[in-house]
mmCIF file with all atom_site columns, C-alpha atoms in Angstrom:
data_model
loop_
_atom_site.group_PDB
_atom_site.id
_atom_site.type_symbol
_atom_site.label_atom_id
_atom_site.label_alt_id
_atom_site.label_comp_id
_atom_site.label_asym_id
_atom_site.label_entity_id
_atom_site.label_seq_id
_atom_site.pdbx_PDB_ins_code
_atom_site.Cartn_x
_atom_site.Cartn_y
_atom_site.Cartn_z
_atom_site.occupancy
_atom_site.B_iso_or_equiv
_atom_site.pdbx_formal_charge
_atom_site.auth_seq_id
_atom_site.auth_comp_id
_atom_site.auth_asym_id
_atom_site.auth_atom_id
_atom_site.pdbx_PDB_model_num
ATOM 1   C CA . UNK R 1 1   ? 74.375 -40.623 17.608  1.00 0.00 ? 177 UNK R CA 1
ATOM 2   C CA . UNK R 1 2   ? 73.735 -43.743 15.549  1.00 0.00 ? 178 UNK R CA 1
ATOM 3   C CA . UNK R 1 3   ? 76.603 -46.155 14.983  1.00 0.00 ? 179 UNK R CA 1
ATOM 4   C CA . UNK R 1 4   ? 76.064 -47.879 11.608  1.00 0.00 ? 180 UNK R CA 1
ATOM 5   C CA . UNK R 1 5   ? 78.680 -50.530 12.332  1.00 0.00 ? 181 UNK R CA 1
ATOM 6   C CA . UNK R 1 6   ? 77.043 -51.678 15.573  1.00 0.00 ? 182 UNK R CA 1
ATOM 7   C CA . UNK R 1 7   ? 73.593 -51.626 13.938  1.00 0.00 ? 183 UNK R CA 1
ATOM 8   C CA . UNK R 1 8   ? 74.911 -53.714 11.020  1.00 0.00 ? 184 UNK R CA 1
ATOM 9   C CA . UNK R 1 9   ? 76.338 -56.230 13.483  1.00 0.00 ? 185 UNK R CA 1
ATOM 10  C CA . UNK R 1 10  ? 73.052 -56.312 15.396  1.00 0.00 ? 186 UNK R CA 1
ATOM 11  C CA . UNK R 1 11  ? 71.139 -56.863 12.164  1.00 0.00 ? 187 UNK R CA 1
ATOM 12  C CA . UNK R 1 12  ? 73.463 -59.653 10.991  1.00 0.00 ? 188 UNK R CA 1
ATOM 13  C CA . UNK R 1 13  ? 73.265 -61.448 14.308  1.00 0.00 ? 189 UNK R CA 1
ATOM 14  C CA . UNK R 1 14  ? 69.515 -61.191 14.770  1.00 0.00 ? 190 UNK R CA 1
ATOM 15  C CA . UNK R 1 15  ? 67.833 -61.002 11.343  1.00 0.00 ? 191 UNK R CA 1
ATOM 16  C CA . UNK R 1 16  ? 67.375 -64.733 10.749  1.00 0.00 ? 192 UNK R CA 1
ATOM 17  C CA . UNK R 1 17  ? 65.863 -65.329 14.203  1.00 0.00 ? 193 UNK R CA 1
ATOM 18  C CA . UNK R 1 18  ? 63.691 -62.235 13.816  1.00 0.00 ? 194 UNK R CA 1
ATOM 19  C CA . UNK R 1 19  ? 62.357 -63.405 10.439  1.00 0.00 ? 195 UNK R CA 1
ATOM 20  C CA . UNK R 1 20  ? 61.540 -66.835 11.901  1.00 0.00 ? 196 UNK R CA 1
ATOM 21  C CA . UNK R 1 21  ? 59.801 -65.142 14.796  1.00 0.00 ? 197 UNK R CA 1
ATOM 22  C CA . UNK R 1 22  ? 57.898 -62.812 12.427  1.00 0.00 ? 198 UNK R CA 1
ATOM 23  C CA . UNK R 1 23  ? 56.798 -65.829 10.392  1.00 0.00 ? 199 UNK R CA 1
ATOM 24  C CA . UNK R 1 24  ? 55.550 -67.587 13.539  1.00 0.00 ? 200 UNK R CA 1
ATOM 25  C CA . UNK R 1 25  ? 53.673 -64.482 14.662  1.00 0.00 ? 201 UNK R CA 1
ATOM 26  C CA . UNK R 1 26  ? 52.188 -63.492 11.300  1.00 0.00 ? 202 UNK R CA 1
ATOM 27  C CA . UNK R 1 27  ? 51.745 -66.956 9.790   1.00 0.00 ? 203 UNK R CA 1
ATOM 28  C CA . UNK R 1 28  ? 52.926 -65.730 6.412   1.00 0.00 ? 204 UNK R CA 1
ATOM 29  C CA . UNK R 1 29  ? 56.474 -65.414 5.153   1.00 0.00 ? 205 UNK R CA 1
ATOM 30  C CA . UNK R 1 30  ? 55.884 -62.310 3.016   1.00 0.00 ? 206 UNK R CA 1
ATOM 31  C CA . UNK R 1 31  ? 54.030 -60.573 5.790   1.00 0.00 ? 207 UNK R CA 1
ATOM 32  C CA . UNK R 1 32  ? 56.812 -61.532 8.181   1.00 0.00 ? 208 UNK R CA 1
ATOM 33  C CA . UNK R 1 33  ? 59.351 -59.900 5.874   1.00 0.00 ? 209 UNK R CA 1
ATOM 34  C CA . UNK R 1 34  ? 57.327 -56.682 5.900   1.00 0.00 ? 210 UNK R CA 1
ATOM 35  C CA . UNK R 1 35  ? 56.939 -56.691 9.665   1.00 0.00 ? 211 UNK R CA 1
ATOM 36  C CA . UNK R 1 36  ? 60.599 -57.357 10.323  1.00 0.00 ? 212 UNK R CA 1
ATOM 37  C CA . UNK R 1 37  ? 61.680 -54.752 7.802   1.00 0.00 ? 213 UNK R CA 1
ATOM 38  C CA . UNK R 1 38  ? 59.503 -52.137 9.487   1.00 0.00 ? 214 UNK R CA 1
ATOM 39  C CA . UNK R 1 39  ? 60.786 -53.178 12.939  1.00 0.00 ? 215 UNK R CA 1
ATOM 40  C CA . UNK R 1 40  ? 64.419 -52.800 11.814  1.00 0.00 ? 216 UNK R CA 1
ATOM 41  C CA . UNK R 1 41  ? 63.620 -49.416 10.287  1.00 0.00 ? 217 UNK R CA 1
ATOM 42  C CA . UNK R 1 42  ? 62.206 -48.291 13.597  1.00 0.00 ? 218 UNK R CA 1
ATOM 43  C CA . UNK R 1 43  ? 65.227 -49.713 15.437  1.00 0.00 ? 219 UNK R CA 1
ATOM 44  C CA . UNK R 1 44  ? 67.574 -47.795 13.147  1.00 0.00 ? 220 UNK R CA 1
ATOM 45  C CA . UNK R 1 45  ? 65.709 -44.510 13.771  1.00 0.00 ? 221 UNK R CA 1
ATOM 46  C CA . UNK R 1 46  ? 66.235 -45.042 17.516  1.00 0.00 ? 222 UNK R CA 1
ATOM 47  C CA . UNK R 1 47  ? 69.557 -46.846 17.398  1.00 0.00 ? 223 UNK R CA 1
ATOM 48  C CA . UNK R 1 48  ? 71.380 -44.213 19.444  1.00 0.00 ? 224 UNK R CA 1
ATOM 49  C CA . UNK R 1 49  ? 69.211 -45.048 22.447  1.00 0.00 ? 225 UNK R CA 1
ATOM 50  C CA . UNK R 1 50  ? 68.404 -48.643 21.559  1.00 0.00 ? 226 UNK R CA 1
ATOM 51  C CA . UNK R 1 51  ? 72.076 -49.670 21.357  1.00 0.00 ? 227 UNK R CA 1
ATOM 52  C CA . UNK R 1 52  ? 72.340 -48.977 25.080  1.00 0.00 ? 228 UNK R CA 1
ATOM 53  C CA . UNK R 1 53  ? 69.138 -50.956 25.846  1.00 0.00 ? 229 UNK R CA 1
ATOM 54  C CA . UNK R 1 54  ? 69.812 -54.056 27.953  1.00 0.00 ? 230 UNK R CA 1
ATOM 55  C CA . UNK R 1 55  ? 67.919 -56.273 25.456  1.00 0.00 ? 231 UNK R CA 1
ATOM 56  C CA . UNK R 1 56  ? 67.577 -54.648 22.000  1.00 0.00 ? 232 UNK R CA 1
ATOM 57  C CA . UNK R 1 57  ? 66.479 -57.932 20.420  1.00 0.00 ? 233 UNK R CA 1
ATOM 58  C CA . UNK R 1 58  ? 63.625 -58.205 22.893  1.00 0.00 ? 234 UNK R CA 1
ATOM 59  C CA . UNK R 1 59  ? 62.608 -54.647 21.994  1.00 0.00 ? 235 UNK R CA 1
ATOM 60  C CA . UNK R 1 60  ? 62.643 -55.670 18.322  1.00 0.00 ? 236 UNK R CA 1
ATOM 61  C CA . UNK R 1 61  ? 60.492 -58.757 19.039  1.00 0.00 ? 237 UNK R CA 1
ATOM 62  C CA . UNK R 1 62  ? 57.981 -56.561 20.847  1.00 0.00 ? 238 UNK R CA 1
ATOM 63  C CA . UNK R 1 63  ? 57.839 -54.214 17.840  1.00 0.00 ? 239 UNK R CA 1
ATOM 64  C CA . UNK R 1 64  ? 57.264 -57.135 15.454  1.00 0.00 ? 240 UNK R CA 1
ATOM 65  C CA . UNK R 1 65  ? 54.514 -58.526 17.666  1.00 0.00 ? 241 UNK R CA 1
ATOM 66  C CA . UNK R 1 66  ? 52.811 -55.163 17.967  1.00 0.00 ? 242 UNK R CA 1
ATOM 67  C CA . UNK R 1 67  ? 52.998 -54.564 14.216  1.00 0.00 ? 243 UNK R CA 1
ATOM 68  C CA . UNK R 1 68  ? 51.486 -57.990 13.604  1.00 0.00 ? 244 UNK R CA 1
ATOM 69  C CA . UNK R 1 69  ? 48.695 -57.254 16.070  1.00 0.00 ? 245 UNK R CA 1
ATOM 70  C CA . UNK R 1 70  ? 47.959 -53.901 14.481  1.00 0.00 ? 246 UNK R CA 1
ATOM 71  C CA . UNK R 1 71  ? 47.803 -55.522 11.046  1.00 0.00 ? 247 UNK R CA 1
ATOM 72  C CA . UNK R 1 72  ? 45.510 -58.267 12.337  1.00 0.00 ? 248 UNK R CA 1
ATOM 73  C CA . UNK R 1 73  ? 43.160 -55.638 13.820  1.00 0.00 ? 249 UNK R CA 1
ATOM 74  C CA . UNK R 1 74  ? 43.070 -53.706 10.544  1.00 0.00 ? 250 UNK R CA 1
ATOM 75  C CA . UNK R 1 75  ? 42.273 -56.910 8.659   1.00 0.00 ? 251 UNK R CA 1
ATOM 76  C CA . UNK R 1 76  ? 39.525 -57.751 11.125  1.00 0.00 ? 252 UNK R CA 1
ATOM 77  C CA . UNK R 1 77  ? 37.913 -54.370 10.494  1.00 0.00 ? 253 UNK R CA 1
ATOM 78  C CA . UNK R 1 78  ? 38.214 -54.925 6.747   1.00 0.00 ? 254 UNK R CA 1
ATOM 79  C CA . UNK R 1 79  ? 36.699 -58.401 7.054   1.00 0.00 ? 255 UNK R CA 1
ATOM 80  C CA . UNK R 1 80  ? 33.795 -57.026 9.108   1.00 0.00 ? 256 UNK R CA 1
ATOM 81  C CA . UNK R 1 81  ? 33.130 -54.364 6.481   1.00 0.00 ? 257 UNK R CA 1
ATOM 82  C CA . UNK R 1 82  ? 33.355 -57.002 3.755   1.00 0.00 ? 258 UNK R CA 1
ATOM 83  C CA . UNK R 1 83  ? 30.848 -59.235 5.554   1.00 0.00 ? 259 UNK R CA 1
ATOM 84  C CA . UNK R 1 84  ? 28.379 -56.314 5.746   1.00 0.00 ? 260 UNK R CA 1
ATOM 85  C CA . UNK R 1 85  ? 28.756 -55.176 2.144   1.00 0.00 ? 261 UNK R CA 1
ATOM 86  C CA . UNK R 1 86  ? 29.640 -58.417 0.441   1.00 0.00 ? 262 UNK R CA 1
ATOM 87  C CA . UNK R 1 87  ? 32.537 -58.959 -1.915  1.00 0.00 ? 263 UNK R CA 1
ATOM 88  C CA . UNK R 1 88  ? 33.236 -56.359 -4.586  1.00 0.00 ? 264 UNK R CA 1
ATOM 89  C CA . UNK R 1 89  ? 31.935 -56.940 -8.062  1.00 0.00 ? 265 UNK R CA 1
ATOM 90  C CA . UNK R 1 90  ? 34.361 -58.896 -10.222 1.00 0.00 ? 266 UNK R CA 1
ATOM 91  C CA . UNK R 1 91  ? 36.433 -56.729 -12.481 1.00 0.00 ? 267 UNK R CA 1
ATOM 92  C CA . UNK R 1 92  ? 36.065 -57.684 -16.097 1.00 0.00 ? 268 UNK R CA 1
ATOM 93  C CA . UNK R 1 93  ? 39.211 -58.414 -18.032 1.00 0.00 ? 269 UNK R CA 1
ATOM 94  C CA . UNK R 1 94  ? 40.632 -55.589 -20.084 1.00 0.00 ? 270 UNK R CA 1
ATOM 95  C CA . UNK R 1 95  ? 39.427 -55.393 -23.643 1.00 0.00 ? 271 UNK R CA 1
ATOM 96  C CA . UNK R 1 96  ? 41.801 -56.066 -26.516 1.00 0.00 ? 272 UNK R CA 1
ATOM 97  C CA . UNK R 1 97  ? 42.229 -52.354 -27.317 1.00 0.00 ? 273 UNK R CA 1
ATOM 98  C CA . UNK R 1 98  ? 43.352 -51.620 -23.755 1.00 0.00 ? 274 UNK R CA 1
ATOM 99  C CA . UNK R 1 99  ? 45.874 -54.416 -23.836 1.00 0.00 ? 275 UNK R CA 1
ATOM 100 C CA . UNK R 1 100 ? 47.270 -53.244 -27.165 1.00 0.00 ? 276 UNK R CA 1
ATOM 101 C CA . UNK R 1 101 ? 47.436 -49.635 -26.007 1.00 0.00 ? 277 UNK R CA 1
ATOM 102 C CA . UNK R 1 102 ? 49.203 -50.573 -22.766 1.00 0.00 ? 278 UNK R CA 1
ATOM 103 C CA . UNK R 1 103 ? 51.719 -52.642 -24.700 1.00 0.00 ? 279 UNK R CA 1
ATOM 104 C CA . UNK R 1 104 ? 52.344 -49.797 -27.171 1.00 0.00 ? 280 UNK R CA 1
ATOM 105 C CA . UNK R 1 105 ? 52.724 -47.269 -24.325 1.00 0.00 ? 281 UNK R CA 1
ATOM 106 C CA . UNK R 1 106 ? 55.357 -49.488 -22.679 1.00 0.00 ? 282 UNK R CA 1
ATOM 107 C CA . UNK R 1 107 ? 57.431 -49.211 -25.843 1.00 0.00 ? 283 UNK R CA 1
ATOM 108 C CA . UNK R 1 108 ? 57.552 -45.406 -25.668 1.00 0.00 ? 284 UNK R CA 1
ATOM 109 C CA . UNK R 1 109 ? 60.277 -43.481 -23.843 1.00 0.00 ? 285 UNK R CA 1
ATOM 110 C CA . UNK R 1 110 ? 59.246 -42.622 -20.301 1.00 0.00 ? 286 UNK R CA 1
ATOM 111 C CA . UNK R 1 111 ? 58.983 -38.863 -20.992 1.00 0.00 ? 287 UNK R CA 1
ATOM 112 C CA . UNK R 1 112 ? 56.598 -39.379 -23.908 1.00 0.00 ? 288 UNK R CA 1
ATOM 113 C CA . UNK R 1 113 ? 54.546 -41.884 -21.913 1.00 0.00 ? 289 UNK R CA 1
ATOM 114 C CA . UNK R 1 114 ? 54.294 -39.487 -18.987 1.00 0.00 ? 290 UNK R CA 1
ATOM 115 C CA . UNK R 1 115 ? 53.308 -36.555 -21.197 1.00 0.00 ? 291 UNK R CA 1
ATOM 116 C CA . UNK R 1 116 ? 50.614 -38.592 -22.979 1.00 0.00 ? 292 UNK R CA 1
ATOM 117 C CA . UNK R 1 117 ? 49.241 -39.911 -19.686 1.00 0.00 ? 293 UNK R CA 1
ATOM 118 C CA . UNK R 1 118 ? 49.092 -36.444 -18.084 1.00 0.00 ? 294 UNK R CA 1
ATOM 119 C CA . UNK R 1 119 ? 47.522 -34.918 -21.178 1.00 0.00 ? 295 UNK R CA 1
ATOM 120 C CA . UNK R 1 120 ? 44.926 -37.564 -21.973 1.00 0.00 ? 296 UNK R CA 1
ATOM 121 C CA . UNK R 1 121 ? 44.216 -39.183 -18.627 1.00 0.00 ? 297 UNK R CA 1
ATOM 122 C CA . UNK R 1 122 ? 44.365 -36.062 -16.450 1.00 0.00 ? 298 UNK R CA 1
ATOM 123 C CA . UNK R 1 123 ? 43.289 -33.545 -19.089 1.00 0.00 ? 299 UNK R CA 1
ATOM 124 C CA . UNK R 1 124 ? 46.322 -31.397 -18.299 1.00 0.00 ? 300 UNK R CA 1
ATOM 125 C CA . UNK R 1 125 ? 47.323 -28.627 -20.683 1.00 0.00 ? 301 UNK R CA 1
ATOM 126 C CA . UNK R 1 126 ? 50.807 -28.417 -22.192 1.00 0.00 ? 302 UNK R CA 1
ATOM 127 C CA . UNK R 1 127 ? 51.584 -25.535 -19.855 1.00 0.00 ? 303 UNK R CA 1
ATOM 128 C CA . UNK R 1 128 ? 50.523 -27.554 -16.797 1.00 0.00 ? 304 UNK R CA 1
ATOM 129 C CA . UNK R 1 129 ? 52.564 -30.576 -17.890 1.00 0.00 ? 305 UNK R CA 1
ATOM 130 C CA . UNK R 1 130 ? 55.568 -28.321 -18.498 1.00 0.00 ? 306 UNK R CA 1
ATOM 131 C CA . UNK R 1 131 ? 55.229 -26.871 -14.995 1.00 0.00 ? 307 UNK R CA 1
ATOM 132 C CA . UNK R 1 132 ? 54.885 -30.321 -13.392 1.00 0.00 ? 308 UNK R CA 1
ATOM 133 C CA . UNK R 1 133 ? 57.766 -31.892 -15.294 1.00 0.00 ? 309 UNK R CA 1
ATOM 134 C CA . UNK R 1 134 ? 59.887 -28.745 -15.093 1.00 0.00 ? 310 UNK R CA 1
ATOM 135 C CA . UNK R 1 135 ? 60.643 -28.572 -18.812 1.00 0.00 ? 311 UNK R CA 1
ATOM 136 C CA . UNK R 1 136 ? 59.787 -25.957 -21.464 1.00 0.00 ? 312 UNK R CA 1
ATOM 137 C CA . UNK R 1 137 ? 56.341 -26.120 -23.085 1.00 0.00 ? 313 UNK R CA 1
ATOM 138 C CA . UNK R 1 138 ? 57.998 -26.793 -26.466 1.00 0.00 ? 314 UNK R CA 1
ATOM 139 C CA . UNK R 1 139 ? 59.569 -29.939 -25.051 1.00 0.00 ? 315 UNK R CA 1
ATOM 140 C CA . UNK R 1 140 ? 56.156 -31.147 -23.870 1.00 0.00 ? 316 UNK R CA 1
ATOM 141 C CA . UNK R 1 141 ? 54.663 -30.434 -27.318 1.00 0.00 ? 317 UNK R CA 1
ATOM 142 C CA . UNK R 1 142 ? 57.528 -32.452 -28.847 1.00 0.00 ? 318 UNK R CA 1
ATOM 143 C CA . UNK R 1 143 ? 56.930 -35.345 -26.455 1.00 0.00 ? 319 UNK R CA 1
ATOM 144 C CA . UNK R 1 144 ? 53.201 -35.360 -27.235 1.00 0.00 ? 320 UNK R CA 1
ATOM 145 C CA . UNK R 1 145 ? 53.779 -35.168 -31.005 1.00 0.00 ? 321 UNK R CA 1
ATOM 146 C CA . UNK R 1 146 ? 56.464 -37.855 -31.050 1.00 0.00 ? 322 UNK R CA 1
ATOM 147 C CA . UNK R 1 147 ? 54.484 -40.067 -28.674 1.00 0.00 ? 323 UNK R CA 1
ATOM 148 C CA . UNK R 1 148 ? 51.377 -39.855 -30.831 1.00 0.00 ? 324 UNK R CA 1
ATOM 149 C CA . UNK R 1 149 ? 53.402 -40.542 -33.991 1.00 0.00 ? 325 UNK R CA 1
ATOM 150 C CA . UNK R 1 150 ? 55.048 -43.564 -32.400 1.00 0.00 ? 326 UNK R CA 1
ATOM 151 C CA . UNK R 1 151 ? 51.689 -44.856 -31.118 1.00 0.00 ? 327 UNK R CA 1
ATOM 152 C CA . UNK R 1 152 ? 50.318 -44.507 -34.671 1.00 0.00 ? 328 UNK R CA 1
ATOM 153 C CA . UNK R 1 153 ? 53.031 -46.837 -35.938 1.00 0.00 ? 329 UNK R CA 1
ATOM 154 C CA . UNK R 1 154 ? 52.608 -49.242 -33.056 1.00 0.00 ? 330 UNK R CA 1
ATOM 155 C CA . UNK R 1 155 ? 48.810 -49.304 -33.342 1.00 0.00 ? 331 UNK R CA 1
ATOM 156 C CA . UNK R 1 156 ? 48.295 -49.705 -37.099 1.00 0.00 ? 332 UNK R CA 1
ATOM 157 C CA . UNK R 1 157 ? 44.497 -50.150 -36.853 1.00 0.00 ? 333 UNK R CA 1
ATOM 158 C CA . UNK R 1 158 ? 44.057 -46.678 -35.388 1.00 0.00 ? 334 UNK R CA 1
ATOM 159 C CA . UNK R 1 159 ? 44.223 -43.756 -37.839 1.00 0.00 ? 335 UNK R CA 1
ATOM 160 C CA . UNK R 1 160 ? 46.895 -41.156 -36.985 1.00 0.00 ? 336 UNK R CA 1
ATOM 161 C CA . UNK R 1 161 ? 44.301 -38.396 -37.364 1.00 0.00 ? 337 UNK R CA 1
ATOM 162 C CA . UNK R 1 162 ? 42.403 -39.859 -34.416 1.00 0.00 ? 338 UNK R CA 1
ATOM 163 C CA . UNK R 1 163 ? 45.495 -39.676 -32.220 1.00 0.00 ? 339 UNK R CA 1
ATOM 164 C CA . UNK R 1 164 ? 46.279 -36.100 -33.272 1.00 0.00 ? 340 UNK R CA 1
ATOM 165 C CA . UNK R 1 165 ? 42.650 -34.857 -33.110 1.00 0.00 ? 341 UNK R CA 1
ATOM 166 C CA . UNK R 1 166 ? 42.905 -34.242 -29.382 1.00 0.00 ? 342 UNK R CA 1
ATOM 167 C CA . UNK R 1 167 ? 46.064 -32.078 -29.580 1.00 0.00 ? 343 UNK R CA 1
ATOM 168 C CA . UNK R 1 168 ? 45.551 -29.142 -27.227 1.00 0.00 ? 344 UNK R CA 1
ATOM 169 C CA . UNK R 1 169 ? 48.270 -26.488 -26.897 1.00 0.00 ? 345 UNK R CA 1
#
């Protein structure tokens, strides 16, 4: 059985050293944070047995080192693939309409934004959206209608008829 109190004490007494060690191994502070977090998560899952280990901090250092090595190997494979194929094409910046639409969508309530995204980006029917969001179909229709109406006010250059033209029940 895991003892949260002893794990908390172990974490408090070792976390700073472990983060310094992770930084030395990974060469990057953010990567070290990820490695150490994963190592502590693994330690917690096995804390019942690890608490009795003669050197739990050494076990944790080994986990951090192995995680760093695994990540380095994955990156090496990615770099090899990149050297064969060349860098990806640069992504053009978003056009003004996309920026305006994204800004307008952020101003909608989350339910309306989700319904609009599922309906227009995934071509989902009202019935499918209702099933996925676990609400009645009438609620989804309301979200779509209100979301389109609000977008029409937030995007004055776009006629409301164009937003409502794609309404599918």
